[in-house]
């Protein structure tokens, strides 16, 4: 894997605005991201997009960070994806 996330770009303009410096842009969600998010993208502080970024995981088909798939819930609050008897 490279030094930074494959979806991270640095842009000086976007969304109809120009900036004095480059800002982090995530192509996985087509949006500018906060500097803390860019720390994950740049693998700072031991962070890694593959394990710590839900945008990266969704874009590459790795699934949820928590393992919860966000499926629909029934009226009693149980997930419809849970198996019977669990």
PDB file of C-alpha atoms in Angstrom:
ATOM      1  CA  UNK A   1       0.000   0.000   0.000  1.00  0.00           C
ATOM      2  CA  UNK A   2       1.230   3.548  -0.735  1.00  0.00           C
ATOM      3  CA  UNK A   3       2.083   6.375   1.672  1.00  0.00           C
ATOM      4  CA  UNK A   4      -1.471   7.706   1.525  1.00  0.00           C
ATOM      5  CA  UNK A   5      -4.980   6.643   0.684  1.00  0.00           C
ATOM      6  CA  UNK A   6      -5.669   6.125  -3.000  1.00  0.00           C
ATOM      7  CA  UNK A   7      -8.781   8.318  -2.695  1.00  0.00           C
ATOM      8  CA  UNK A   8      -6.975  11.347  -1.209  1.00  0.00           C
ATOM      9  CA  UNK A   9      -6.255  14.325  -3.417  1.00  0.00           C
ATOM     10  CA  UNK A  10      -5.090  17.822  -2.521  1.00  0.00           C
ATOM     11  CA  UNK A  11      -7.007  20.591  -4.285  1.00  0.00           C
ATOM     12  CA  UNK A  12      -6.746  24.385  -4.329  1.00  0.00           C
ATOM     13  CA  UNK A  13     -10.256  24.896  -5.708  1.00  0.00           C
ATOM     14  CA  UNK A  14     -13.649  23.254  -5.670  1.00  0.00           C
ATOM     15  CA  UNK A  15     -17.322  23.764  -4.977  1.00  0.00           C
ATOM     16  CA  UNK A  16     -17.074  27.187  -6.642  1.00  0.00           C
ATOM     17  CA  UNK A  17     -14.303  28.432  -4.327  1.00  0.00           C
ATOM     18  CA  UNK A  18     -10.544  28.917  -4.547  1.00  0.00           C
ATOM     19  CA  UNK A  19      -8.281  28.424  -1.523  1.00  0.00           C
ATOM     20  CA  UNK A  20      -4.933  29.917  -0.496  1.00  0.00           C
ATOM     21  CA  UNK A  21      -3.510  26.444   0.053  1.00  0.00           C
ATOM     22  CA  UNK A  22      -4.316  22.871  -0.836  1.00  0.00           C
ATOM     23  CA  UNK A  23      -7.140  21.137   1.011  1.00  0.00           C
ATOM     24  CA  UNK A  24      -7.776  17.403   1.391  1.00  0.00           C
ATOM     25  CA  UNK A  25     -10.384  16.024  -1.003  1.00  0.00           C
ATOM     26  CA  UNK A  26     -11.770  12.470  -0.837  1.00  0.00           C
ATOM     27  CA  UNK A  27     -12.674  11.083  -4.248  1.00  0.00           C
ATOM     28  CA  UNK A  28     -14.520   8.155  -2.609  1.00  0.00           C
ATOM     29  CA  UNK A  29     -17.212  10.579  -1.403  1.00  0.00           C
ATOM     30  CA  UNK A  30     -16.504  13.463  -3.829  1.00  0.00           C
ATOM     31  CA  UNK A  31     -16.095  15.966  -1.016  1.00  0.00           C
ATOM     32  CA  UNK A  32     -13.515  17.962   0.892  1.00  0.00           C
ATOM     33  CA  UNK A  33     -12.705  16.344   4.225  1.00  0.00           C
ATOM     34  CA  UNK A  34     -11.616  17.660   7.602  1.00  0.00           C
ATOM     35  CA  UNK A  35      -7.879  17.702   8.441  1.00  0.00           C
ATOM     36  CA  UNK A  36      -8.388  14.926  11.029  1.00  0.00           C
ATOM     37  CA  UNK A  37      -9.835  12.716   8.284  1.00  0.00           C
ATOM     38  CA  UNK A  38      -6.814  13.549   6.142  1.00  0.00           C
ATOM     39  CA  UNK A  39      -4.580  12.292   8.991  1.00  0.00           C
ATOM     40  CA  UNK A  40      -6.147   8.866   8.453  1.00  0.00           C
ATOM     41  CA  UNK A  41      -5.692   9.227   4.672  1.00  0.00           C
ATOM     42  CA  UNK A  42      -2.022  10.109   5.096  1.00  0.00           C
ATOM     43  CA  UNK A  43      -1.489   7.272   7.602  1.00  0.00           C
ATOM     44  CA  UNK A  44      -0.356   9.620  10.355  1.00  0.00           C
ATOM     45  CA  UNK A  45      -0.225   8.544  13.998  1.00  0.00           C
ATOM     46  CA  UNK A  46      -0.424   4.871  13.071  1.00  0.00           C
ATOM     47  CA  UNK A  47      -3.824   5.265  11.394  1.00  0.00           C
ATOM     48  CA  UNK A  48      -4.669   3.348   8.227  1.00  0.00           C
ATOM     49  CA  UNK A  49      -7.585   3.933   5.827  1.00  0.00           C
ATOM     50  CA  UNK A  50      -8.091   0.182   5.450  1.00  0.00           C
ATOM     51  CA  UNK A  51      -8.956  -0.195   9.136  1.00  0.00           C
ATOM     52  CA  UNK A  52      -9.985   3.317  10.265  1.00  0.00           C
ATOM     53  CA  UNK A  53     -11.944   4.932   7.408  1.00  0.00           C
ATOM     54  CA  UNK A  54     -15.528   3.998   6.601  1.00  0.00           C
ATOM     55  CA  UNK A  55     -15.328   5.862   3.253  1.00  0.00           C
ATOM     56  CA  UNK A  56     -12.330   3.778   2.144  1.00  0.00           C
ATOM     57  CA  UNK A  57     -13.879   0.542   3.396  1.00  0.00           C
ATOM     58  CA  UNK A  58     -17.175   1.209   1.585  1.00  0.00           C
ATOM     59  CA  UNK A  59     -15.434   2.196  -1.667  1.00  0.00           C
ATOM     60  CA  UNK A  60     -13.266  -0.939  -1.647  1.00  0.00           C
ATOM     61  CA  UNK A  61     -15.980  -3.346  -0.460  1.00  0.00           C
ATOM     62  CA  UNK A  62     -14.371  -4.122   2.908  1.00  0.00           C
ATOM     63  CA  UNK A  63     -17.578  -3.541   4.879  1.00  0.00           C
ATOM     64  CA  UNK A  64     -18.296  -1.645   8.053  1.00  0.00           C
ATOM     65  CA  UNK A  65     -15.621  -0.708  10.559  1.00  0.00           C
ATOM     66  CA  UNK A  66     -17.847  -1.927  13.407  1.00  0.00           C
ATOM     67  CA  UNK A  67     -19.177  -4.974  11.594  1.00  0.00           C
ATOM     68  CA  UNK A  68     -22.717  -3.603  11.817  1.00  0.00           C
ATOM     69  CA  UNK A  69     -24.227  -3.501   8.341  1.00  0.00           C
ATOM     70  CA  UNK A  70     -26.901  -0.911   9.148  1.00  0.00           C
ATOM     71  CA  UNK A  71     -29.727  -3.177   7.975  1.00  0.00           C
ATOM     72  CA  UNK A  72     -33.356  -2.445   8.694  1.00  0.00           C
ATOM     73  CA  UNK A  73     -34.694  -3.068  12.174  1.00  0.00           C
ATOM     74  CA  UNK A  74     -38.048  -4.493  13.191  1.00  0.00           C
ATOM     75  CA  UNK A  75     -40.576  -2.725  15.438  1.00  0.00           C
ATOM     76  CA  UNK A  76     -39.057  -4.412  18.510  1.00  0.00           C
ATOM     77  CA  UNK A  77     -35.585  -3.029  17.636  1.00  0.00           C
ATOM     78  CA  UNK A  78     -34.017  -6.250  16.393  1.00  0.00           C
ATOM     79  CA  UNK A  79     -32.127  -6.358  13.123  1.00  0.00           C
ATOM     80  CA  UNK A  80     -33.906  -8.124  10.281  1.00  0.00           C
ATOM     81  CA  UNK A  81     -30.535  -9.562   9.272  1.00  0.00           C
ATOM     82  CA  UNK A  82     -30.102 -11.409  12.593  1.00  0.00           C
ATOM     83  CA  UNK A  83     -30.579 -15.133  12.401  1.00  0.00           C
ATOM     84  CA  UNK A  84     -33.483 -16.711  14.270  1.00  0.00           C
ATOM     85  CA  UNK A  85     -32.597 -17.957  17.737  1.00  0.00           C
ATOM     86  CA  UNK A  86     -29.657 -15.635  18.247  1.00  0.00           C
TER      87      UNK A  86
END
